[in-house]
Tab-separated table of N, CA and C in Angstrom:
chain	number	residue	atom	x	y	z
A	3	MET	N	-99.541	-157.102	-78.452
A	3	MET	CA	-100.850	-157.290	-77.804
A	3	MET	C	-101.754	-156.090	-78.143
A	4	ILE	N	-102.986	-156.460	-78.372
A	4	ILE	CA	-104.007	-155.441	-78.691
A	4	ILE	C	-104.993	-155.437	-77.580
A	5	ARG	N	-105.340	-154.308	-77.006
A	5	ARG	CA	-106.394	-154.189	-75.930
A	5	ARG	C	-107.719	-153.896	-76.590
A	6	VAL	N	-108.694	-154.800	-76.376
A	6	VAL	CA	-110.049	-154.559	-76.919
A	6	VAL	C	-110.994	-154.450	-75.718
A	7	GLN	N	-112.111	-153.776	-75.975
A	7	GLN	CA	-113.106	-153.571	-75.018
A	7	GLN	C	-114.499	-153.943	-75.687
A	8	GLN	N	-115.250	-154.766	-74.914
A	8	GLN	CA	-116.520	-155.191	-75.503
A	8	GLN	C	-117.628	-154.150	-75.146
A	9	ARG	N	-118.380	-153.808	-76.127
A	9	ARG	CA	-119.499	-152.868	-75.993
A	9	ARG	C	-120.747	-153.478	-76.591
A	10	SER	N	-121.845	-152.981	-76.148
A	10	SER	CA	-123.129	-153.415	-76.772
A	10	SER	C	-123.838	-152.172	-77.271
A	11	TYR	N	-124.554	-152.327	-78.345
A	11	TYR	CA	-125.315	-151.287	-78.964
A	11	TYR	C	-126.764	-151.665	-79.007
A	12	THR	N	-127.614	-150.765	-78.377
A	12	THR	CA	-129.009	-151.006	-78.416
A	12	THR	C	-129.694	-149.744	-78.859
A	13	LEU	N	-130.935	-149.805	-79.200
A	13	LEU	CA	-131.715	-148.590	-79.586
A	13	LEU	C	-131.942	-147.679	-78.371
A	14	ILE	N	-131.855	-146.410	-78.583
A	14	ILE	CA	-132.136	-145.460	-77.535
A	14	ILE	C	-133.574	-145.562	-77.078
A	15	ALA	N	-133.844	-145.634	-75.771
A	15	ALA	CA	-135.209	-145.928	-75.322
A	15	ALA	C	-136.173	-144.822	-75.594
A	16	TRP	N	-135.734	-143.570	-75.418
A	16	TRP	CA	-136.656	-142.421	-75.719
A	16	TRP	C	-136.662	-142.138	-77.180
A	17	PRO	N	-137.686	-141.946	-77.829
A	17	PRO	CA	-139.057	-141.641	-77.423
A	17	PRO	C	-139.974	-142.834	-77.491
A	18	TRP	N	-139.444	-144.072	-77.722
A	18	TRP	CA	-140.281	-145.204	-77.994
A	18	TRP	C	-141.130	-145.506	-76.716
A	19	SER	N	-140.755	-145.121	-75.558
A	19	SER	CA	-141.522	-145.460	-74.328
A	19	SER	C	-142.734	-144.562	-74.224
A	20	VAL	N	-142.745	-143.347	-74.916
A	20	VAL	CA	-143.975	-142.536	-74.879
A	20	VAL	C	-144.797	-142.619	-76.134
A	21	MET	N	-144.226	-143.221	-77.156
A	21	MET	CA	-145.061	-143.487	-78.351
A	21	MET	C	-145.632	-144.856	-78.302
A	22	ARG	N	-146.822	-144.935	-77.741
A	22	ARG	CA	-147.426	-146.208	-77.589
A	22	ARG	C	-147.698	-146.962	-78.868
A	23	TRP	N	-147.901	-146.216	-79.912
A	23	TRP	CA	-148.223	-146.842	-81.198
A	23	TRP	C	-147.004	-147.337	-81.928
A	24	ALA	N	-145.847	-146.909	-81.547
A	24	ALA	CA	-144.588	-147.401	-82.174
A	24	ALA	C	-144.259	-148.747	-81.659
A	25	GLN	N	-144.049	-149.762	-82.508
A	25	GLN	CA	-143.768	-151.098	-82.063
A	25	GLN	C	-142.315	-151.440	-82.335
A	26	VAL	N	-141.519	-151.323	-81.243
A	26	VAL	CA	-140.041	-151.541	-81.416
A	26	VAL	C	-139.844	-153.060	-81.336
A	27	PRO	N	-139.113	-153.578	-82.376
A	27	PRO	CA	-138.889	-155.052	-82.330
A	27	PRO	C	-137.860	-155.422	-81.251
A	28	GLU	N	-138.031	-156.668	-80.778
A	28	GLU	CA	-137.083	-157.205	-79.849
A	28	GLU	C	-135.841	-157.712	-80.450
A	29	GLY	N	-134.780	-157.803	-79.685
A	29	GLY	CA	-133.559	-158.446	-80.149
A	29	GLY	C	-132.630	-157.561	-80.967
A	30	LEU	N	-132.836	-156.271	-80.898
A	30	LEU	CA	-131.961	-155.334	-81.584
A	30	LEU	C	-130.793	-154.920	-80.679
A	31	GLU	N	-129.954	-155.853	-80.254
A	31	GLU	CA	-128.849	-155.607	-79.401
A	31	GLU	C	-127.576	-156.293	-80.045
A	32	PHE	N	-126.591	-155.434	-80.192
A	32	PHE	CA	-125.419	-155.938	-81.028
A	32	PHE	C	-124.149	-155.782	-80.169
A	33	ASN	N	-123.252	-156.717	-80.280
A	33	ASN	CA	-121.975	-156.715	-79.588
A	33	ASN	C	-120.885	-156.260	-80.504
A	34	LEU	N	-120.063	-155.369	-80.057
A	34	LEU	CA	-118.881	-154.882	-80.831
A	34	LEU	C	-117.670	-154.884	-79.915
A	35	TYR	N	-116.517	-155.022	-80.537
A	35	TYR	CA	-115.233	-154.919	-79.900
A	35	TYR	C	-114.472	-153.686	-80.402
A	36	ASP	N	-114.163	-152.802	-79.461
A	36	ASP	CA	-113.469	-151.624	-79.897
A	36	ASP	C	-111.969	-151.797	-79.475
A	37	VAL	N	-111.085	-151.364	-80.306
A	37	VAL	CA	-109.649	-151.347	-79.950
A	37	VAL	C	-109.359	-150.039	-79.168
A	38	VAL	N	-108.886	-150.287	-77.982
A	38	VAL	CA	-108.688	-149.078	-77.071
A	38	VAL	C	-107.248	-148.886	-76.746
A	39	GLN	N	-106.929	-147.750	-76.109
A	39	GLN	CA	-105.592	-147.465	-75.680
A	39	GLN	C	-105.140	-148.405	-74.499
A	40	PRO	N	-103.847	-148.628	-74.285
A	40	PRO	CA	-103.433	-149.511	-73.226
A	40	PRO	C	-103.893	-149.125	-71.821
A	41	MET	N	-104.180	-147.834	-71.592
A	41	MET	CA	-104.561	-147.368	-70.225
A	41	MET	C	-106.052	-147.546	-70.028
A	42	VAL	N	-106.845	-147.872	-71.014
A	42	VAL	CA	-108.282	-148.118	-70.862
A	42	VAL	C	-108.540	-149.527	-70.459
A	43	ARG	N	-109.566	-149.745	-69.649
A	43	ARG	CA	-109.924	-151.086	-69.183
A	43	ARG	C	-110.357	-151.958	-70.391
A	44	GLY	N	-109.818	-153.121	-70.428
A	44	GLY	CA	-110.116	-154.046	-71.525
A	44	GLY	C	-109.291	-155.309	-71.349
A	45	VAL	N	-109.369	-156.094	-72.428
A	45	VAL	CA	-108.651	-157.421	-72.456
A	45	VAL	C	-107.587	-157.387	-73.490
A	46	ASP	N	-106.400	-157.911	-73.146
A	46	ASP	CA	-105.238	-157.931	-74.122
A	46	ASP	C	-105.426	-159.189	-74.996
A	47	VAL	N	-105.371	-159.017	-76.276
A	47	VAL	CA	-105.523	-160.082	-77.255
A	47	VAL	C	-104.196	-160.056	-78.105
A	48	PRO	N	-103.725	-161.224	-78.433
A	48	PRO	CA	-102.549	-161.273	-79.306
A	48	PRO	C	-102.936	-160.855	-80.706
A	49	GLY	N	-102.037	-160.064	-81.309
A	49	GLY	CA	-102.283	-159.546	-82.631
A	49	GLY	C	-101.238	-158.535	-83.076
A	50	THR	N	-101.308	-158.234	-84.335
A	50	THR	CA	-100.352	-157.315	-84.930
A	50	THR	C	-101.005	-155.878	-85.065
A	51	PRO	N	-100.184	-154.888	-85.237
A	51	PRO	CA	-100.783	-153.508	-85.458
A	51	PRO	C	-101.735	-153.462	-86.704
A	52	GLN	N	-101.437	-154.292	-87.651
A	52	GLN	CA	-102.349	-154.312	-88.861
A	52	GLN	C	-103.720	-154.872	-88.434
A	53	ASP	N	-103.712	-155.895	-87.547
A	53	ASP	CA	-104.999	-156.472	-87.055
A	53	ASP	C	-105.724	-155.385	-86.272
A	54	ALA	N	-105.014	-154.570	-85.461
A	54	ALA	CA	-105.629	-153.565	-84.647
A	54	ALA	C	-106.271	-152.480	-85.588
A	55	ALA	N	-105.542	-152.108	-86.645
A	55	ALA	CA	-106.101	-151.129	-87.547
A	55	ALA	C	-107.335	-151.632	-88.233
A	56	ARG	N	-107.212	-152.834	-88.698
A	56	ARG	CA	-108.400	-153.463	-89.379
A	56	ARG	C	-109.586	-153.567	-88.483
A	57	TRP	N	-109.366	-153.979	-87.218
A	57	TRP	CA	-110.466	-154.202	-86.247
A	57	TRP	C	-111.032	-152.801	-85.930
A	58	LYS	N	-110.198	-151.855	-85.758
A	58	LYS	CA	-110.736	-150.456	-85.485
A	58	LYS	C	-111.535	-149.888	-86.611
A	59	THR	N	-111.093	-150.094	-87.803
A	59	THR	CA	-111.841	-149.643	-89.007
A	59	THR	C	-113.157	-150.312	-89.108
A	60	ALA	N	-113.112	-151.645	-88.883
A	60	ALA	CA	-114.458	-152.432	-88.987
A	60	ALA	C	-115.308	-151.990	-87.879
A	61	HIS	N	-114.883	-151.744	-86.688
A	61	HIS	CA	-115.701	-151.259	-85.534
A	61	HIS	C	-116.362	-149.969	-85.865
A	62	ASP	N	-115.514	-149.040	-86.393
A	62	ASP	CA	-116.078	-147.686	-86.659
A	62	ASP	C	-117.131	-147.752	-87.723
A	63	ALA	N	-116.859	-148.554	-88.782
A	63	ALA	CA	-117.853	-148.665	-89.848
A	63	ALA	C	-119.110	-149.325	-89.379
A	64	TYR	N	-118.979	-150.369	-88.572
A	64	TYR	CA	-120.162	-151.098	-88.020
A	64	TYR	C	-121.014	-150.142	-87.146
A	65	GLN	N	-120.291	-149.402	-86.236
A	65	GLN	CA	-121.089	-148.539	-85.336
A	65	GLN	C	-121.681	-147.373	-86.144
A	66	GLY	N	-121.031	-146.936	-87.143
A	66	GLY	CA	-121.642	-145.916	-88.052
A	66	GLY	C	-122.859	-146.406	-88.726
A	67	LEU	N	-122.811	-147.574	-89.291
A	67	LEU	CA	-123.983	-148.163	-89.904
A	67	LEU	C	-125.147	-148.366	-88.961
A	68	LEU	N	-124.881	-148.781	-87.720
A	68	LEU	CA	-125.898	-148.949	-86.700
A	68	LEU	C	-126.556	-147.621	-86.380
A	69	ARG	N	-125.693	-146.646	-86.223
A	69	ARG	CA	-126.219	-145.289	-85.829
A	69	ARG	C	-127.020	-144.717	-86.946
A	70	HIS	N	-126.594	-144.951	-88.155
A	70	HIS	CA	-127.309	-144.441	-89.326
A	70	HIS	C	-128.719	-145.056	-89.416
A	71	ALA	N	-128.814	-146.384	-89.193
A	71	ALA	CA	-130.072	-147.048	-89.289
A	71	ALA	C	-130.983	-146.506	-88.168
A	72	GLU	N	-130.469	-146.342	-86.990
A	72	GLU	CA	-131.281	-145.821	-85.848
A	72	GLU	C	-131.691	-144.340	-86.147
A	73	SER	N	-130.829	-143.533	-86.620
A	73	SER	CA	-131.188	-142.154	-86.864
A	73	SER	C	-132.196	-142.023	-87.980
A	74	THR	N	-132.111	-142.941	-88.921
A	74	THR	CA	-133.091	-142.934	-90.010
A	74	THR	C	-134.486	-143.251	-89.525
A	75	VAL	N	-134.616	-144.238	-88.672
A	75	VAL	CA	-135.968	-144.601	-88.146
A	75	VAL	C	-136.422	-143.558	-87.108
A	76	ARG	N	-135.577	-142.973	-86.342
A	76	ARG	CA	-135.968	-141.897	-85.417
A	76	ARG	C	-136.450	-140.659	-86.222
A	77	HIS	N	-135.764	-140.323	-87.306
A	77	HIS	CA	-136.179	-139.204	-88.105
A	77	HIS	C	-137.504	-139.441	-88.783
A	78	ALA	N	-137.745	-140.632	-89.239
A	78	ALA	CA	-139.012	-140.967	-89.944
A	78	ALA	C	-140.197	-140.901	-88.901
A	79	HIS	N	-139.854	-141.143	-87.617
A	79	HIS	CA	-140.904	-141.129	-86.523
A	79	HIS	C	-141.082	-139.679	-86.030
A	80	GLY	N	-140.333	-138.716	-86.524
A	80	GLY	CA	-140.498	-137.340	-86.101
A	80	GLY	C	-139.600	-136.911	-84.990
A	81	VAL	N	-138.537	-137.618	-84.718
A	81	VAL	CA	-137.656	-137.185	-83.654
A	81	VAL	C	-136.558	-136.335	-84.330
A	82	ARG	N	-136.378	-135.129	-83.854
A	82	ARG	CA	-135.390	-134.209	-84.444
A	82	ARG	C	-134.412	-133.765	-83.350
A	83	SER	N	-133.288	-133.344	-83.740
A	83	SER	CA	-132.288	-132.781	-82.830
A	83	SER	C	-132.290	-131.268	-82.959
A	84	ARG	N	-132.432	-130.569	-81.811
A	84	ARG	CA	-132.431	-129.134	-81.756
A	84	ARG	C	-131.370	-128.606	-80.806
A	85	PRO	N	-130.791	-127.428	-81.083
A	85	PRO	CA	-129.915	-126.846	-80.064
A	85	PRO	C	-130.650	-126.623	-78.755
A	86	GLY	N	-130.038	-126.878	-77.619
A	86	GLY	CA	-130.705	-126.716	-76.370
A	86	GLY	C	-129.928	-125.845	-75.466
A	87	LEU	N	-130.631	-125.532	-74.313
A	87	LEU	CA	-129.989	-124.723	-73.355
A	87	LEU	C	-129.137	-125.545	-72.473
A	88	MET	N	-127.842	-125.194	-72.379
A	88	MET	CA	-126.861	-125.881	-71.545
A	88	MET	C	-126.481	-127.279	-72.067
A	89	VAL	N	-126.950	-127.596	-73.307
A	89	VAL	CA	-126.532	-128.853	-73.913
A	89	VAL	C	-126.322	-128.489	-75.445
A	90	ASP	N	-125.463	-129.274	-76.045
A	90	ASP	CA	-125.221	-129.032	-77.528
A	90	ASP	C	-126.483	-129.264	-78.302
A	91	VAL	N	-127.077	-130.451	-78.186
A	91	VAL	CA	-128.263	-130.749	-78.881
A	91	VAL	C	-129.195	-131.529	-77.972
A	92	ARG	N	-130.516	-131.447	-78.228
A	92	ARG	CA	-131.456	-132.235	-77.507
A	92	ARG	C	-132.433	-132.777	-78.467
A	93	ALA	N	-133.053	-133.922	-78.170
A	93	ALA	CA	-134.008	-134.543	-79.000
A	93	ALA	C	-135.430	-134.089	-78.761
A	94	VAL	N	-136.074	-133.691	-79.768
A	94	VAL	CA	-137.519	-133.243	-79.582
A	94	VAL	C	-138.317	-134.118	-80.543
A	95	ARG	N	-139.592	-134.271	-80.138
A	95	ARG	CA	-140.518	-135.110	-80.992
A	95	ARG	C	-141.542	-134.269	-81.574
A	96	LEU	N	-141.739	-134.313	-82.940
A	96	LEU	CA	-142.828	-133.599	-83.546
A	96	LEU	C	-144.141	-134.378	-83.348
A	97	ARG	N	-145.147	-133.732	-82.853
A	97	ARG	CA	-146.431	-134.406	-82.497
A	97	ARG	C	-147.229	-134.733	-83.720
A	98	ARG	N	-146.989	-134.054	-84.841
A	98	ARG	CA	-147.842	-134.280	-86.055
A	98	ARG	C	-147.726	-135.683	-86.458
A	99	TYR	N	-146.660	-136.423	-86.240
A	99	TYR	CA	-146.530	-137.824	-86.653
A	99	TYR	C	-147.411	-138.778	-85.827
A	100	ASP	N	-147.938	-138.238	-84.704
A	100	ASP	CA	-148.961	-139.040	-83.923
A	100	ASP	C	-150.292	-139.066	-84.590
A	101	LEU	N	-150.543	-138.179	-85.476
A	101	LEU	CA	-151.888	-137.986	-86.062
A	101	LEU	C	-151.989	-138.679	-87.454
A	102	LEU	N	-150.864	-139.206	-87.950
A	102	LEU	CA	-150.966	-139.865	-89.251
A	102	LEU	C	-151.743	-141.118	-89.321
A	103	PRO	N	-152.691	-141.268	-90.286
A	103	PRO	CA	-153.396	-142.489	-90.368
A	103	PRO	C	-152.476	-143.639	-90.732
A	104	GLY	N	-152.660	-144.812	-90.164
A	104	GLY	CA	-151.855	-145.957	-90.421
A	104	GLY	C	-150.504	-145.850	-89.815
A	105	ARG	N	-150.389	-145.178	-88.695
A	105	ARG	CA	-149.103	-144.921	-88.120
A	105	ARG	C	-148.499	-146.196	-87.525
A	106	LYS	N	-149.305	-147.165	-87.093
A	106	LYS	CA	-148.751	-148.438	-86.578
A	106	LYS	C	-148.114	-149.280	-87.665
A	107	ALA	N	-148.872	-149.349	-88.817
A	107	ALA	CA	-148.236	-150.147	-89.932
A	107	ALA	C	-147.031	-149.411	-90.481
A	108	ARG	N	-147.023	-148.148	-90.541
A	108	ARG	CA	-145.854	-147.362	-90.992
A	108	ARG	C	-144.680	-147.555	-90.029
A	109	SER	N	-144.992	-147.599	-88.800
A	109	SER	CA	-143.900	-147.816	-87.733
A	109	SER	C	-143.385	-149.221	-87.890
A	110	ARG	N	-144.267	-150.190	-88.084
A	110	ARG	CA	-143.749	-151.645	-88.254
A	110	ARG	C	-142.838	-151.704	-89.490
A	111	ARG	N	-143.249	-151.049	-90.642
A	111	ARG	CA	-142.474	-151.070	-91.846
A	111	ARG	C	-141.118	-150.340	-91.655
A	112	LEU	N	-141.119	-149.245	-90.984
A	112	LEU	CA	-139.843	-148.508	-90.744
A	112	LEU	C	-138.935	-149.306	-89.813
A	113	PHE	N	-139.474	-149.956	-88.785
A	113	PHE	CA	-138.570	-150.755	-87.939
A	113	PHE	C	-138.094	-151.958	-88.689
A	114	ALA	N	-138.880	-152.565	-89.550
A	114	ALA	CA	-138.425	-153.707	-90.379
A	114	ALA	C	-137.252	-153.339	-91.258
A	115	GLU	N	-137.347	-152.090	-91.890
A	115	GLU	CA	-136.221	-151.616	-92.650
A	115	GLU	C	-134.983	-151.337	-91.819
A	116	CYS	N	-135.214	-150.794	-90.606
A	116	CYS	CA	-134.106	-150.593	-89.690
A	116	CYS	C	-133.479	-151.898	-89.245
A	117	ARG	N	-134.262	-152.922	-88.964
A	117	ARG	CA	-133.764	-154.257	-88.603
A	117	ARG	C	-132.959	-154.818	-89.735
A	118	THR	N	-133.460	-154.649	-90.929
A	118	THR	CA	-132.718	-155.224	-92.145
A	118	THR	C	-131.366	-154.540	-92.323
A	119	LEU	N	-131.386	-153.188	-92.154
A	119	LEU	CA	-130.036	-152.517	-92.259
A	119	LEU	C	-129.104	-152.947	-91.185
A	120	MET	N	-129.613	-153.086	-89.968
A	120	MET	CA	-128.721	-153.463	-88.782
A	120	MET	C	-128.216	-154.874	-88.949
A	121	ARG	N	-129.116	-155.782	-89.398
A	121	ARG	CA	-128.669	-157.209	-89.588
A	121	ARG	C	-127.644	-157.267	-90.729
A	122	ALA	N	-127.830	-156.509	-91.797
A	122	ALA	CA	-126.839	-156.535	-92.888
A	122	ALA	C	-125.469	-155.987	-92.399
A	123	ALA	N	-125.472	-154.944	-91.540
A	123	ALA	CA	-124.286	-154.413	-90.995
A	123	ALA	C	-123.600	-155.516	-90.093
A	124	GLU	N	-124.436	-156.252	-89.313
A	124	GLU	CA	-123.886	-157.267	-88.414
A	124	GLU	C	-123.294	-158.353	-89.222
A	125	GLU	N	-123.857	-158.739	-90.333
A	125	GLU	CA	-123.244	-159.828	-91.188
A	125	GLU	C	-121.947	-159.345	-91.826
A	126	ALA	N	-121.824	-158.079	-92.129
A	126	ALA	CA	-120.561	-157.528	-92.673
A	126	ALA	C	-119.503	-157.520	-91.584
A	127	TYR	N	-119.874	-157.311	-90.347
A	127	TYR	CA	-118.954	-157.203	-89.185
A	127	TYR	C	-118.655	-158.590	-88.637
A	128	ARG	N	-119.453	-159.593	-88.960
A	128	ARG	CA	-119.340	-160.936	-88.392
A	128	ARG	C	-117.908	-161.600	-88.515
A	129	PRO	N	-117.242	-161.546	-89.692
A	129	PRO	CA	-115.910	-162.164	-89.696
A	129	PRO	C	-114.907	-161.560	-88.692
A	130	VAL	N	-115.011	-160.212	-88.543
A	130	VAL	CA	-114.048	-159.541	-87.529
A	130	VAL	C	-114.468	-159.984	-86.155
A	131	LEU	N	-115.744	-159.982	-85.895
A	131	LEU	CA	-116.267	-160.384	-84.531
A	131	LEU	C	-115.840	-161.794	-84.194
A	132	ASP	N	-115.986	-162.711	-85.203
A	132	ASP	CA	-115.618	-164.124	-84.975
A	132	ASP	C	-114.086	-164.253	-84.705
A	133	GLU	N	-113.292	-163.416	-85.389
A	133	GLU	CA	-111.862	-163.525	-85.268
A	133	GLU	C	-111.469	-163.015	-83.856
A	134	ILE	N	-112.021	-161.905	-83.396
A	134	ILE	CA	-111.726	-161.344	-82.098
A	134	ILE	C	-112.166	-162.281	-81.008
A	135	GLU	N	-113.384	-162.917	-81.145
A	135	GLU	CA	-113.879	-163.855	-80.109
A	135	GLU	C	-113.023	-165.101	-80.084
A	136	ALA	N	-112.514	-165.524	-81.283
A	136	ALA	CA	-111.672	-166.727	-81.289
A	136	ALA	C	-110.365	-166.459	-80.568
A	137	ARG	N	-109.870	-165.288	-80.718
A	137	ARG	CA	-108.607	-164.922	-80.006
A	137	ARG	C	-108.804	-164.697	-78.526
A	138	LEU	N	-109.994	-164.169	-78.151
A	138	LEU	CA	-110.347	-164.021	-76.746
A	138	LEU	C	-110.483	-165.349	-76.091
A	139	ALA	N	-110.937	-166.327	-76.854
A	139	ALA	CA	-111.110	-167.657	-76.244
A	139	ALA	C	-109.761	-168.320	-75.832
A	140	HIS	N	-108.669	-167.867	-76.521
A	140	HIS	CA	-107.376	-168.379	-76.222
A	140	HIS	C	-106.653	-167.595	-75.187
A	141	THR	N	-107.254	-166.472	-74.674
A	141	THR	CA	-106.518	-165.672	-73.640
A	141	THR	C	-106.957	-166.232	-72.324
A	142	PRO	N	-106.117	-166.220	-71.325
A	142	PRO	CA	-106.419	-166.690	-69.984
A	142	PRO	C	-107.521	-165.900	-69.279
A	143	GLU	N	-107.609	-164.569	-69.435
A	143	GLU	CA	-108.641	-163.815	-68.763
A	143	GLU	C	-110.088	-163.928	-69.314
A	144	GLY	N	-110.222	-164.046	-70.647
A	144	GLY	CA	-111.499	-164.110	-71.237
A	144	GLY	C	-112.021	-162.685	-71.464
A	145	PRO	N	-113.249	-162.511	-71.978
A	145	PRO	CA	-113.786	-161.179	-72.246
A	145	PRO	C	-114.068	-160.421	-71.010
A	146	ALA	N	-113.953	-159.092	-71.125
A	146	ALA	CA	-114.103	-158.228	-69.951
A	146	ALA	C	-115.634	-158.032	-69.649
């Protein structure tokens, strides 16, 4: 038995809430299933250790691609990470990107590229996601 935990990935809300000109597209929410230790809350799914290793590798790659797409669009909008007081890193926003001409069109283009990268990653993860959900449908508890 393999224990999996369902997680969802969405874009981090800050700084898009304060950047009125940045137009964040709707529907960028992705479901993933992580293979977790037996003591962690989740759902037991029938499978082999090879399935667990393959699912864990696919999950890590998928989450890495989603994070890369988000960090790319955040960096292009002027969001940087800096060392902070009492925290390892904190996000800061460079104001000079607010003054660029055509910033709305640039923001739309950057988010379109981000959406394309995220959808491509989703399509690569889709076979693993379908396999896990098919096995979850056959378990008596269902997804957590």
